[in-house]
Tab-separated table of C-alpha atoms in Angstrom:
chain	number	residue	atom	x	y	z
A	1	UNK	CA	0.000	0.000	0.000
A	2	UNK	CA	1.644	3.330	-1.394
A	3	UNK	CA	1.863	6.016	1.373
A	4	UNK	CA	3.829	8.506	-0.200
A	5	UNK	CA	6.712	9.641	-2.641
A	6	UNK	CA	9.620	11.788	-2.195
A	7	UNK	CA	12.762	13.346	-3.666
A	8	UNK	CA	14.765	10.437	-2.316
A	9	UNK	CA	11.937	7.677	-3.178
A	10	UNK	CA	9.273	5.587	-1.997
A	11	UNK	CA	7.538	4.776	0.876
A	12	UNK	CA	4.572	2.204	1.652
A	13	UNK	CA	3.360	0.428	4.101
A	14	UNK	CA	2.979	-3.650	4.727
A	15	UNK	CA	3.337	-6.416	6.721
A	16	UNK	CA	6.227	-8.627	7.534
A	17	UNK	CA	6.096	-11.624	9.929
A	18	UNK	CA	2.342	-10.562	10.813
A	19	UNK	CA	4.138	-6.925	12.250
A	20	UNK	CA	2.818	-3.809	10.375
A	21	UNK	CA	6.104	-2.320	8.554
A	22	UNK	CA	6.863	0.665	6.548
A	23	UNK	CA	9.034	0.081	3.738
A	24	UNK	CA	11.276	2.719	2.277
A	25	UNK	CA	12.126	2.025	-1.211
A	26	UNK	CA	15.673	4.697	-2.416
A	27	UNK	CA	15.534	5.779	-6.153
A	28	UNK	CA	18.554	4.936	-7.581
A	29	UNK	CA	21.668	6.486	-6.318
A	30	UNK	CA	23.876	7.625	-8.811
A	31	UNK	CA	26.513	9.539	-7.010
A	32	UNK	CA	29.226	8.625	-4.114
A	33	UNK	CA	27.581	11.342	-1.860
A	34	UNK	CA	24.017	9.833	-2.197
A	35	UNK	CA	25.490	6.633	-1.440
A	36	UNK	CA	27.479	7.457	1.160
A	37	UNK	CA	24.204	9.392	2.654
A	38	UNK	CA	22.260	6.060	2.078
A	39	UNK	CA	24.151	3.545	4.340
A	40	UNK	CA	25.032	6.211	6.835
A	41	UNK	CA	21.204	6.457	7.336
A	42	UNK	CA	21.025	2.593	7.245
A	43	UNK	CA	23.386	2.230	9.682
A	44	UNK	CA	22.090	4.417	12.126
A	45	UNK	CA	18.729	3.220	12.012
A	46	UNK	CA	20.033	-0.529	12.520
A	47	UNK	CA	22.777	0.230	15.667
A	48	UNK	CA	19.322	2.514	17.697
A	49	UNK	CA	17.546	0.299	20.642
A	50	UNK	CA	15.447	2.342	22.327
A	51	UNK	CA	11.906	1.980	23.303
A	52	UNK	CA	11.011	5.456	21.260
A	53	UNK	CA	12.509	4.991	17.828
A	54	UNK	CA	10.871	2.624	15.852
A	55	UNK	CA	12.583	-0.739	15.437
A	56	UNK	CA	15.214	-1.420	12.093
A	57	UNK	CA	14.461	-4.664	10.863
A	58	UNK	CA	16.206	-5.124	7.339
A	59	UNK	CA	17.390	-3.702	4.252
A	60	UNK	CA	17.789	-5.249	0.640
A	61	UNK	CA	18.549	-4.868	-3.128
A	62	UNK	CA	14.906	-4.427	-5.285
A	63	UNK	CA	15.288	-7.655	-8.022
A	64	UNK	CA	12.827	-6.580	-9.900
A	65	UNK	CA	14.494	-2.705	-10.414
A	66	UNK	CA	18.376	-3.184	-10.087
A	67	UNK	CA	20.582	-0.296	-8.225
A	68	UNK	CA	17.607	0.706	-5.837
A	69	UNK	CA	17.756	-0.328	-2.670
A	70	UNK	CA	15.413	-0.506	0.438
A	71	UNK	CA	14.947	0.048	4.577
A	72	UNK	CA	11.921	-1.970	6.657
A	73	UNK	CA	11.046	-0.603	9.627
A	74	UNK	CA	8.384	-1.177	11.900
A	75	UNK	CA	5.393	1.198	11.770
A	76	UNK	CA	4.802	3.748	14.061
A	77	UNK	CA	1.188	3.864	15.848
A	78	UNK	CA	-0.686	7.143	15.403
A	79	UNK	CA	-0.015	8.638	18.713
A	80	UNK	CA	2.989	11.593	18.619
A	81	UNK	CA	5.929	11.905	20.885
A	82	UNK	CA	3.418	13.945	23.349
A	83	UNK	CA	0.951	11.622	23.777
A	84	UNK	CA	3.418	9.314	24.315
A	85	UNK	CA	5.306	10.918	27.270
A	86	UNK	CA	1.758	11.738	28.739
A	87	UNK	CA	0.734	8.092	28.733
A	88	UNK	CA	4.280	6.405	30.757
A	89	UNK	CA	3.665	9.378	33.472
A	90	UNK	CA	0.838	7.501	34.755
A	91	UNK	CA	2.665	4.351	34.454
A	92	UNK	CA	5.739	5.460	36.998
């Protein structure tokens, strides 16, 4: 399901292993600095563990288009940061 398109690509939404996911497809990179921006951003996302960043869980060449590559995280729910921090203060 297509949720959006950018200057850097795609982005949709799915499911993988019965987990909602959001799947972040890259247009195809044609220069070192793009590149270099691309796995910087990949590896970031897969070295954060923390309960308030959504979880990395893979990225992958696109068979079917070659030189694009993509990023699966898990989805987000719809509540924002604030709502968030207002819900654990009852919790503590």
């Amino acid at each position: 399901q297509a949720a959006g398109r950018g200057s850097y690509g795609e982005v949709s939404f799915g499911k993988y292993r019965g987990k909602n996911v959001v799947k972040k497809d890259f247009k195809f990179l044609h220069t070192k600095k793009l590149r270099l921006f691309n796995y910087r951003e990949v590896y970031a996302l897969a070295t954060c563990n923390h309960q308030n960043i959504v979880k990395f869980i893979g990225t992958g060449p696109n068979t079917l288009i070659s030189n694009i590559r993509y990023v699966v995280i898990e989805r987000a729910t719809n509540a924002s940061l604030a709502e968030r921090k207002f819900e654990s203060s009852f919790k503590e």
